[in-house]
CSV table of C-alpha atoms in Angstrom, one decimal:
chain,number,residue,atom,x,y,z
A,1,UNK,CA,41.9,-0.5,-17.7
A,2,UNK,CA,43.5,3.1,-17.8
A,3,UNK,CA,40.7,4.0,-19.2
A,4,UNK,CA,38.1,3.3,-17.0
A,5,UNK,CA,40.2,4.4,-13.8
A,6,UNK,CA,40.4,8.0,-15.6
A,7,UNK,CA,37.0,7.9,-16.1
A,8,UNK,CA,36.0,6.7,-12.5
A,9,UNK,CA,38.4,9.8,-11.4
A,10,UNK,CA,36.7,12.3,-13.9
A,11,UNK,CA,33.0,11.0,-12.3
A,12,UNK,CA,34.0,11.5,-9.3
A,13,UNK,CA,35.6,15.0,-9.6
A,14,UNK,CA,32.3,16.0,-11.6
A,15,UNK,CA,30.1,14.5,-8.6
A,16,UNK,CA,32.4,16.1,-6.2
A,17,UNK,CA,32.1,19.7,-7.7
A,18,UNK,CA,28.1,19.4,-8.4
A,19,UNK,CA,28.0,18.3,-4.5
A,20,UNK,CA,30.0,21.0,-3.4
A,21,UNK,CA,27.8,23.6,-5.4
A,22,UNK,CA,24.7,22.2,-3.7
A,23,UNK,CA,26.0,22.4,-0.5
A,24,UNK,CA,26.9,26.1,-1.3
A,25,UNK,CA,22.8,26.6,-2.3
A,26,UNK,CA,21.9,24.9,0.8
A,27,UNK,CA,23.9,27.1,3.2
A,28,UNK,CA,22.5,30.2,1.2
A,29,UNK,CA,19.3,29.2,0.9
A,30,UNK,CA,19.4,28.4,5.3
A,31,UNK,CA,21.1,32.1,5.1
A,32,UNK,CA,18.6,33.7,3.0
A,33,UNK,CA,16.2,32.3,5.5
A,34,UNK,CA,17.0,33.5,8.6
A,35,UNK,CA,17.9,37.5,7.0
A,36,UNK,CA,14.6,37.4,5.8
A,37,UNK,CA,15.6,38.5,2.0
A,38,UNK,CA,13.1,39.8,-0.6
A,39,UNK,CA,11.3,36.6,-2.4
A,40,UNK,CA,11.3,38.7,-5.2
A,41,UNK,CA,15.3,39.1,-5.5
A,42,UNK,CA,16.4,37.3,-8.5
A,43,UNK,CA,19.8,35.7,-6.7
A,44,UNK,CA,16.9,35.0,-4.1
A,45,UNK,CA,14.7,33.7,-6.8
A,46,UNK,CA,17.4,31.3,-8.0
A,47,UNK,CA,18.8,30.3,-4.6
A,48,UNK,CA,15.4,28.9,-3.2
A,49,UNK,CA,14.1,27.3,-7.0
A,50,UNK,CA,17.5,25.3,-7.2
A,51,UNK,CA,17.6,24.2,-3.5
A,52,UNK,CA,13.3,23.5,-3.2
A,53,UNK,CA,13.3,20.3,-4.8
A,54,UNK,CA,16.0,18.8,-3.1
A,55,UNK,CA,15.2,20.2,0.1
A,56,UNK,CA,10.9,19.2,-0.3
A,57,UNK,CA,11.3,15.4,0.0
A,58,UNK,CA,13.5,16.1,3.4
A,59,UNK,CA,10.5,18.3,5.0
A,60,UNK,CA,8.0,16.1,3.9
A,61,UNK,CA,9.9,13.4,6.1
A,62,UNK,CA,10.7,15.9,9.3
A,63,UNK,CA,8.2,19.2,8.9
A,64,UNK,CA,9.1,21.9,10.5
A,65,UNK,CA,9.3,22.7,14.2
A,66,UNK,CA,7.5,25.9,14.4
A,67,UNK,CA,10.1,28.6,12.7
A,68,UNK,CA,12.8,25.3,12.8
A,69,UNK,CA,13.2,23.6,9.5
A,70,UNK,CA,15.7,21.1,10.1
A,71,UNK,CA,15.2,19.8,6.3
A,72,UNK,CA,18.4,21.8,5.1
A,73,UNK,CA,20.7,20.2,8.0
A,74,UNK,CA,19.6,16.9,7.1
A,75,UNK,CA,20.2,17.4,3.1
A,76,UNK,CA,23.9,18.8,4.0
A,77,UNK,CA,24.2,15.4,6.1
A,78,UNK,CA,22.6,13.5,3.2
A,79,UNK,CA,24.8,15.1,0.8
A,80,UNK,CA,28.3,14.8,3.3
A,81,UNK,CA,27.3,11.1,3.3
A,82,UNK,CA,27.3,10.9,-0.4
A,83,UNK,CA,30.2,12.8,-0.8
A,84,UNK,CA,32.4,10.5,2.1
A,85,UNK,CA,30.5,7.2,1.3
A,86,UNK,CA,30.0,7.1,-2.8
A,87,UNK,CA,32.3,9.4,-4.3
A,88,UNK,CA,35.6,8.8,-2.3
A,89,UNK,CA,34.9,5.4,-2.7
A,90,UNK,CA,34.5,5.7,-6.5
A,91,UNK,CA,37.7,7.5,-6.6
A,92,UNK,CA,39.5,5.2,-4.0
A,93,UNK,CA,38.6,2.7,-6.9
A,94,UNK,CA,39.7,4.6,-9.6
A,95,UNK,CA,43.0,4.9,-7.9
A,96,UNK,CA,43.6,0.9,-7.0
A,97,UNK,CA,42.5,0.4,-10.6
A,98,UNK,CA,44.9,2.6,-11.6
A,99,UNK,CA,47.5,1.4,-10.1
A,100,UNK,CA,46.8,-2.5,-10.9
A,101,UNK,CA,46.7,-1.7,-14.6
A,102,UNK,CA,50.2,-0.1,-14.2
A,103,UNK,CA,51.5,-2.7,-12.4
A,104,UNK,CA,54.4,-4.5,-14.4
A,105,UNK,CA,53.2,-7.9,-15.2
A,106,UNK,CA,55.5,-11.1,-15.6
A,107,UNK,CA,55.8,-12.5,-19.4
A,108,UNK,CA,56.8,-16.4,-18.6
């Protein structure tokens, strides 16, 4: 049982870390946006091709408002969600595993 709490715990300090890197995209790709940056720029290049198809399905839901895209503030909130809701809980469960299997159990 050790063994699959530690592995719970690794999953969710893996999911953690790639949904903290997206956020970071996300909030450079929303900065990118409004300075108006060369297209052509290869940080540029790689901040909008890694953001654009998780950011697509959101603006095919809500287009944008004129200049307002409000697809990036609703795949942060999508992502927070995830974070808060799946992987806290995963590691929540890791931990009560955990702590079950180390429990001291009676031998009458």
């Amino acid at each position: 049982m050790i063994l699959l709490a530690n592995s719970m715990r690794g999953l969710a300090a893996i999911l953690s870390s790639l949904i903290f890197m997206a956020e970071i995209l996300v909030i450079a790709r929303v900065i990118v946006s409004w300075v108006s940056a060369d297209p052509r720029n290869r940080l540029v290049e790689i901040i909008v091709g890694s953001t654009e198809p998780m950011i697509r399905p959101f603006r095919r839901l809500v287009p944008p408002i004129g200049a307002l895209d409000l697809s990036p503030l609703i795949l942060l909130f999508g992502l927070l969600f995830i974070q808060y809701a799946v992987v806290q809980s995963l590691a929540d469960y890791a931990e009560v595993l955990r702590q079950h299997s180390l429990l001291p159990t009676s031998t009458i």
